[in-house]
Amino acid sequence: MSMPIAFYICLTLILFIFSGTDGYFYHRLAQCRYSSKDLHGMEHIDSYVFNKAEYVRFNSTVGRFVGYTEHGLKNAEAWNSDAGILGQEQAELERFCKHNADIYYSAIRDKTVEPHVRLSSVTPPSGRHPAMLMCSAYDFYPKQIRVTWLRDGREVKSDVTSTEELANGDWYYQIHSHLEYTPKAIVGNGVRV
């Protein structure tokens, strides 16, 4: 290795060793926020972040950029005075947010998956009745579901315990419901999911 190359490599290594910064991090986060299927009140938020600190943000509801640091205030002032940049950011609400929200609703939110239901007899914890039935509903979507125990065609409300809907972590849910009963009274029992 020649002397000048070795010198520059050593100098570079020394600068890295004594440098106080391990690196810089910049990212830009575009968000589409809405809470109703008709997309009324949807807003587009475009955030600029440097080293974990948001320094400027565009919000379609406000209709302009807002700066949060000295650098962000300068950017906001420059970008707010440029009608082309403001128009492009405002257009993202229609072009990006509303367009993709329609796709998401038709591909995900409007879909339903019927549960897989399993009915089993389990050992009850110490209780008033010597027997217990458990109804488990697995892998359903969306979250809303109702499990109803029936006796002779009528809804049973006493001696019933149920879990909340539990997320599986893969967009599907499960729920478990228990009915305590006395074996002689089992005739006519049923469950509706």
PDB file of N, CA and C in Angstrom, residues 96-160:
ATOM      1  N   PHE A  96     -53.689   9.886  -3.534  1.00  0.00           N
ATOM      2  CA  PHE A  96     -53.107   8.806  -2.745  1.00  0.00           C
ATOM      3  C   PHE A  96     -54.074   8.281  -1.689  1.00  0.00           C
ATOM      4  N   CYS A  97     -54.570   9.167  -0.835  1.00  0.00           N
ATOM      5  CA  CYS A  97     -55.366   8.722   0.321  1.00  0.00           C
ATOM      6  C   CYS A  97     -56.710   8.118  -0.084  1.00  0.00           C
ATOM      7  N   LYS A  98     -57.531   8.886  -0.769  1.00  0.00           N
ATOM      8  CA  LYS A  98     -58.876   8.393  -1.089  1.00  0.00           C
ATOM      9  C   LYS A  98     -58.827   7.222  -2.061  1.00  0.00           C
ATOM     10  N   HIS A  99     -57.920   7.294  -3.020  1.00  0.00           N
ATOM     11  CA  HIS A  99     -57.780   6.192  -3.981  1.00  0.00           C
ATOM     12  C   HIS A  99     -57.438   4.889  -3.253  1.00  0.00           C
ATOM     13  N   ASN A 100     -56.436   4.923  -2.378  1.00  0.00           N
ATOM     14  CA  ASN A 100     -56.021   3.709  -1.669  1.00  0.00           C
ATOM     15  C   ASN A 100     -57.034   3.271  -0.619  1.00  0.00           C
ATOM     16  N   ALA A 101     -57.732   4.209   0.001  1.00  0.00           N
ATOM     17  CA  ALA A 101     -58.750   3.833   0.988  1.00  0.00           C
ATOM     18  C   ALA A 101     -59.854   3.013   0.324  1.00  0.00           C
ATOM     19  N   ASP A 102     -60.248   3.393  -0.883  1.00  0.00           N
ATOM     20  CA  ASP A 102     -61.257   2.609  -1.609  1.00  0.00           C
ATOM     21  C   ASP A 102     -60.753   1.186  -1.873  1.00  0.00           C
ATOM     22  N   ILE A 103     -59.495   1.065  -2.238  1.00  0.00           N
ATOM     23  CA  ILE A 103     -58.913  -0.257  -2.489  1.00  0.00           C
ATOM     24  C   ILE A 103     -58.872  -1.069  -1.199  1.00  0.00           C
ATOM     25  N   TYR A 104     -58.445  -0.441  -0.093  1.00  0.00           N
ATOM     26  CA  TYR A 104     -58.353  -1.149   1.185  1.00  0.00           C
ATOM     27  C   TYR A 104     -59.721  -1.638   1.641  1.00  0.00           C
ATOM     28  N   TYR A 105     -60.745  -0.798   1.490  1.00  0.00           N
ATOM     29  CA  TYR A 105     -62.082  -1.223   1.907  1.00  0.00           C
ATOM     30  C   TYR A 105     -62.547  -2.429   1.110  1.00  0.00           C
ATOM     31  N   SER A 106     -62.372  -2.388  -0.203  1.00  0.00           N
ATOM     32  CA  SER A 106     -62.869  -3.507  -1.007  1.00  0.00           C
ATOM     33  C   SER A 106     -62.020  -4.765  -0.825  1.00  0.00           C
ATOM     34  N   ALA A 107     -60.733  -4.609  -0.530  1.00  0.00           N
ATOM     35  CA  ALA A 107     -59.852  -5.769  -0.394  1.00  0.00           C
ATOM     36  C   ALA A 107     -59.815  -6.341   1.012  1.00  0.00           C
ATOM     37  N   ILE A 108     -60.073  -5.518   2.017  1.00  0.00           N
ATOM     38  CA  ILE A 108     -59.895  -5.971   3.399  1.00  0.00           C
ATOM     39  C   ILE A 108     -61.132  -5.739   4.248  1.00  0.00           C
ATOM     40  N   ARG A 109     -61.517  -4.497   4.405  1.00  0.00           N
ATOM     41  CA  ARG A 109     -62.537  -4.149   5.384  1.00  0.00           C
ATOM     42  C   ARG A 109     -63.916  -4.714   5.059  1.00  0.00           C
ATOM     43  N   ASP A 110     -64.238  -4.843   3.777  1.00  0.00           N
ATOM     44  CA  ASP A 110     -65.558  -5.348   3.403  1.00  0.00           C
ATOM     45  C   ASP A 110     -65.625  -6.873   3.395  1.00  0.00           C
ATOM     46  N   LYS A 111     -64.533  -7.541   3.653  1.00  0.00           N
ATOM     47  CA  LYS A 111     -64.503  -9.000   3.644  1.00  0.00           C
ATOM     48  C   LYS A 111     -64.948  -9.549   4.999  1.00  0.00           C
ATOM     49  N   THR A 112     -65.578 -10.706   4.965  1.00  0.00           N
ATOM     50  CA  THR A 112     -65.928 -11.406   6.198  1.00  0.00           C
ATOM     51  C   THR A 112     -65.475 -12.855   6.066  1.00  0.00           C
ATOM     52  N   VAL A 113     -65.067 -13.422   7.181  1.00  0.00           N
ATOM     53  CA  VAL A 113     -64.668 -14.825   7.224  1.00  0.00           C
ATOM     54  C   VAL A 113     -65.470 -15.484   8.331  1.00  0.00           C
ATOM     55  N   GLU A 114     -66.197 -16.535   7.981  1.00  0.00           N
ATOM     56  CA  GLU A 114     -67.013 -17.269   8.946  1.00  0.00           C
ATOM     57  C   GLU A 114     -66.119 -18.003   9.945  1.00  0.00           C
ATOM     58  N   PRO A 115     -66.554 -18.124  11.187  1.00  0.00           N
ATOM     59  CA  PRO A 115     -65.721 -18.807  12.185  1.00  0.00           C
ATOM     60  C   PRO A 115     -65.757 -20.324  12.028  1.00  0.00           C
ATOM     61  N   HIS A 116     -64.703 -20.966  12.498  1.00  0.00           N
ATOM     62  CA  HIS A 116     -64.684 -22.414  12.693  1.00  0.00           C
ATOM     63  C   HIS A 116     -65.141 -22.612  14.134  1.00  0.00           C
ATOM     64  N   VAL A 117     -66.189 -23.396  14.329  1.00  0.00           N
ATOM     65  CA  VAL A 117     -66.783 -23.533  15.664  1.00  0.00           C
ATOM     66  C   VAL A 117     -66.535 -24.937  16.199  1.00  0.00           C
ATOM     67  N   ARG A 118     -66.134 -24.993  17.460  1.00  0.00           N
ATOM     68  CA  ARG A 118     -65.903 -26.274  18.128  1.00  0.00           C
ATOM     69  C   ARG A 118     -66.676 -26.261  19.445  1.00  0.00           C
ATOM     70  N   LEU A 119     -67.489 -27.299  19.668  1.00  0.00           N
ATOM     71  CA  LEU A 119     -68.251 -27.453  20.907  1.00  0.00           C
ATOM     72  C   LEU A 119     -67.674 -28.648  21.648  1.00  0.00           C
ATOM     73  N   SER A 120     -67.344 -28.439  22.924  1.00  0.00           N
ATOM     74  CA  SER A 120     -66.751 -29.538  23.693  1.00  0.00           C
ATOM     75  C   SER A 120     -67.217 -29.496  25.138  1.00  0.00           C
ATOM     76  N   SER A 121     -67.148 -30.657  25.771  1.00  0.00           N
ATOM     77  CA  SER A 121     -67.455 -30.767  27.192  1.00  0.00           C
ATOM     78  C   SER A 121     -66.138 -30.621  27.950  1.00  0.00           C
ATOM     79  N   VAL A 122     -66.130 -29.746  28.957  1.00  0.00           N
ATOM     80  CA  VAL A 122     -64.913 -29.503  29.730  1.00  0.00           C
ATOM     81  C   VAL A 122     -65.210 -29.654  31.213  1.00  0.00           C
ATOM     82  N   THR A 123     -64.173 -29.820  31.992  1.00  0.00           N
ATOM     83  CA  THR A 123     -64.331 -29.921  33.443  1.00  0.00           C
ATOM     84  C   THR A 123     -64.513 -28.521  34.007  1.00  0.00           C
ATOM     85  N   PRO A 124     -65.602 -28.298  34.726  1.00  0.00           N
ATOM     86  CA  PRO A 124     -65.827 -26.948  35.252  1.00  0.00           C
ATOM     87  C   PRO A 124     -64.946 -26.665  36.463  1.00  0.00           C
ATOM     88  N   PRO A 125     -64.628 -25.397  36.669  1.00  0.00           N
ATOM     89  CA  PRO A 125     -63.996 -25.054  37.941  1.00  0.00           C
ATOM     90  C   PRO A 125     -65.050 -25.238  39.028  1.00  0.00           C
ATOM     91  N   SER A 126     -64.665 -25.171  40.244  1.00  0.00           N
ATOM     92  CA  SER A 126     -65.681 -25.366  41.297  1.00  0.00           C
ATOM     93  C   SER A 126     -66.788 -24.341  41.091  1.00  0.00           C
ATOM     94  N   GLY A 127     -67.976 -24.823  40.896  1.00  0.00           N
ATOM     95  CA  GLY A 127     -69.120 -23.952  40.662  1.00  0.00           C
ATOM     96  C   GLY A 127     -70.389 -24.598  41.146  1.00  0.00           C
ATOM     97  N   ARG A 128     -71.509 -24.040  40.731  1.00  0.00           N
ATOM     98  CA  ARG A 128     -72.801 -24.562  41.177  1.00  0.00           C
ATOM     99  C   ARG A 128     -73.230 -25.798  40.403  1.00  0.00           C
ATOM    100  N   HIS A 129     -72.624 -26.020  39.222  1.00  0.00           N
ATOM    101  CA  HIS A 129     -73.044 -27.137  38.374  1.00  0.00           C
ATOM    102  C   HIS A 129     -71.870 -28.091  38.154  1.00  0.00           C
ATOM    103  N   PRO A 130     -72.165 -29.393  37.989  1.00  0.00           N
ATOM    104  CA  PRO A 130     -71.098 -30.383  37.838  1.00  0.00           C
ATOM    105  C   PRO A 130     -70.560 -30.522  36.410  1.00  0.00           C
ATOM    106  N   ALA A 131     -71.171 -29.871  35.429  1.00  0.00           N
ATOM    107  CA  ALA A 131     -70.734 -30.045  34.042  1.00  0.00           C
ATOM    108  C   ALA A 131     -70.653 -28.686  33.343  1.00  0.00           C
ATOM    109  N   MET A 132     -69.869 -28.661  32.257  1.00  0.00           N
ATOM    110  CA  MET A 132     -69.704 -27.409  31.517  1.00  0.00           C
ATOM    111  C   MET A 132     -69.490 -27.715  30.042  1.00  0.00           C
ATOM    112  N   LEU A 133     -70.133 -26.918  29.181  1.00  0.00           N
ATOM    113  CA  LEU A 133     -69.899 -26.963  27.744  1.00  0.00           C
ATOM    114  C   LEU A 133     -69.084 -25.734  27.356  1.00  0.00           C
ATOM    115  N   MET A 134     -68.183 -25.901  26.399  1.00  0.00           N
ATOM    116  CA  MET A 134     -67.409 -24.770  25.898  1.00  0.00           C
ATOM    117  C   MET A 134     -67.604 -24.674  24.394  1.00  0.00           C
ATOM    118  N   CYS A 135     -67.962 -23.485  23.940  1.00  0.00           N
ATOM    119  CA  CYS A 135     -68.067 -23.208  22.512  1.00  0.00           C
ATOM    120  C   CYS A 135     -66.910 -22.278  22.157  1.00  0.00           C
ATOM    121  N   SER A 136     -66.092 -22.705  21.209  1.00  0.00           N
ATOM    122  CA  SER A 136     -64.964 -21.896  20.753  1.00  0.00           C
ATOM    123  C   SER A 136     -65.167 -21.571  19.282  1.00  0.00           C
ATOM    124  N   ALA A 137     -65.068 -20.298  18.946  1.00  0.00           N
ATOM    125  CA  ALA A 137     -65.151 -19.856  17.554  1.00  0.00           C
ATOM    126  C   ALA A 137     -63.773 -19.317  17.173  1.00  0.00           C
ATOM    127  N   TYR A 138     -63.204 -19.862  16.093  1.00  0.00           N
ATOM    128  CA  TYR A 138     -61.840 -19.520  15.693  1.00  0.00           C
ATOM    129  C   TYR A 138     -61.811 -18.906  14.297  1.00  0.00           C
ATOM    130  N   ASP A 139     -60.790 -18.097  14.066  1.00  0.00           N
ATOM    131  CA  ASP A 139     -60.417 -17.611  12.734  1.00  0.00           C
ATOM    132  C   ASP A 139     -61.551 -16.902  11.999  1.00  0.00           C
ATOM    133  N   PHE A 140     -62.196 -15.954  12.683  1.00  0.00           N
ATOM    134  CA  PHE A 140     -63.245 -15.176  12.026  1.00  0.00           C
ATOM    135  C   PHE A 140     -62.797 -13.726  11.866  1.00  0.00           C
ATOM    136  N   TYR A 141     -63.439 -13.026  10.926  1.00  0.00           N
ATOM    137  CA  TYR A 141     -63.183 -11.614  10.672  1.00  0.00           C
ATOM    138  C   TYR A 141     -64.452 -11.037  10.081  1.00  0.00           C
ATOM    139  N   PRO A 142     -64.879  -9.863  10.455  1.00  0.00           N
ATOM    140  CA  PRO A 142     -64.263  -8.937  11.402  1.00  0.00           C
ATOM    141  C   PRO A 142     -64.511  -9.355  12.852  1.00  0.00           C
ATOM    142  N   LYS A 143     -64.118  -8.492  13.753  1.00  0.00           N
ATOM    143  CA  LYS A 143     -64.100  -8.808  15.183  1.00  0.00           C
ATOM    144  C   LYS A 143     -65.494  -9.036  15.767  1.00  0.00           C
ATOM    145  N   GLN A 144     -66.492  -8.333  15.281  1.00  0.00           N
ATOM    146  CA  GLN A 144     -67.824  -8.399  15.881  1.00  0.00           C
ATOM    147  C   GLN A 144     -68.451  -9.777  15.683  1.00  0.00           C
ATOM    148  N   ILE A 145     -68.853 -10.380  16.789  1.00  0.00           N
ATOM    149  CA  ILE A 145     -69.489 -11.701  16.755  1.00  0.00           C
ATOM    150  C   ILE A 145     -70.337 -11.836  18.017  1.00  0.00           C
ATOM    151  N   ARG A 146     -71.343 -12.694  17.947  1.00  0.00           N
ATOM    152  CA  ARG A 146     -72.181 -12.936  19.125  1.00  0.00           C
ATOM    153  C   ARG A 146     -72.361 -14.436  19.293  1.00  0.00           C
ATOM    154  N   VAL A 147     -72.048 -14.924  20.492  1.00  0.00           N
ATOM    155  CA  VAL A 147     -72.242 -16.334  20.832  1.00  0.00           C
ATOM    156  C   VAL A 147     -73.399 -16.396  21.817  1.00  0.00           C
ATOM    157  N   THR A 148     -74.437 -17.170  21.493  1.00  0.00           N
ATOM    158  CA  THR A 148     -75.638 -17.261  22.328  1.00  0.00           C
ATOM    159  C   THR A 148     -75.913 -18.722  22.657  1.00  0.00           C
ATOM    160  N   TRP A 149     -76.094 -19.005  23.936  1.00  0.00           N
ATOM    161  CA  TRP A 149     -76.489 -20.350  24.368  1.00  0.00           C
ATOM    162  C   TRP A 149     -78.003 -20.427  24.399  1.00  0.00           C
ATOM    163  N   LEU A 150     -78.547 -21.580  23.966  1.00  0.00           N
ATOM    164  CA  LEU A 150     -80.000 -21.774  23.911  1.00  0.00           C
ATOM    165  C   LEU A 150     -80.394 -22.996  24.737  1.00  0.00           C
ATOM    166  N   ARG A 151     -81.520 -22.897  25.396  1.00  0.00           N
ATOM    167  CA  ARG A 151     -82.121 -24.041  26.092  1.00  0.00           C
ATOM    168  C   ARG A 151     -83.585 -24.066  25.663  1.00  0.00           C
ATOM    169  N   ASP A 152     -83.985 -25.154  25.023  1.00  0.00           N
ATOM    170  CA  ASP A 152     -85.347 -25.294  24.491  1.00  0.00           C
ATOM    171  C   ASP A 152     -85.706 -24.116  23.582  1.00  0.00           C
ATOM    172  N   GLY A 153     -84.736 -23.662  22.776  1.00  0.00           N
ATOM    173  CA  GLY A 153     -84.988 -22.593  21.812  1.00  0.00           C
ATOM    174  C   GLY A 153     -84.928 -21.191  22.387  1.00  0.00           C
ATOM    175  N   ARG A 154     -84.734 -21.050  23.693  1.00  0.00           N
ATOM    176  CA  ARG A 154     -84.684 -19.724  24.320  1.00  0.00           C
ATOM    177  C   ARG A 154     -83.264 -19.410  24.776  1.00  0.00           C
ATOM    178  N   GLU A 155     -82.909 -18.130  24.704  1.00  0.00           N
ATOM    179  CA  GLU A 155     -81.566 -17.702  25.097  1.00  0.00           C
ATOM    180  C   GLU A 155     -81.330 -17.915  26.589  1.00  0.00           C
ATOM    181  N   VAL A 156     -80.167 -18.464  26.920  1.00  0.00           N
ATOM    182  CA  VAL A 156     -79.759 -18.674  28.311  1.00  0.00           C
ATOM    183  C   VAL A 156     -78.783 -17.567  28.684  1.00  0.00           C
ATOM    184  N   LYS A 157     -79.076 -16.867  29.790  1.00  0.00           N
ATOM    185  CA  LYS A 157     -78.191 -15.780  30.216  1.00  0.00           C
ATOM    186  C   LYS A 157     -77.466 -16.098  31.514  1.00  0.00           C
ATOM    187  N   SER A 158     -78.034 -16.980  32.322  1.00  0.00           N
ATOM    188  CA  SER A 158     -77.375 -17.317  33.587  1.00  0.00           C
ATOM    189  C   SER A 158     -76.410 -18.476  33.361  1.00  0.00           C
ATOM    190  N   ASP A 159     -75.392 -18.557  34.193  1.00  0.00           N
ATOM    191  CA  ASP A 159     -74.387 -19.621  34.147  1.00  0.00           C
ATOM    192  C   ASP A 159     -73.577 -19.613  32.848  1.00  0.00           C
ATOM    193  N   VAL A 160     -73.487 -18.453  32.199  1.00  0.00           N
ATOM    194  CA  VAL A 160     -72.727 -18.305  30.957  1.00  0.00           C
ATOM    195  C   VAL A 160     -71.574 -17.331  31.203  1.00  0.00           C
TER     196      VAL A 160
END
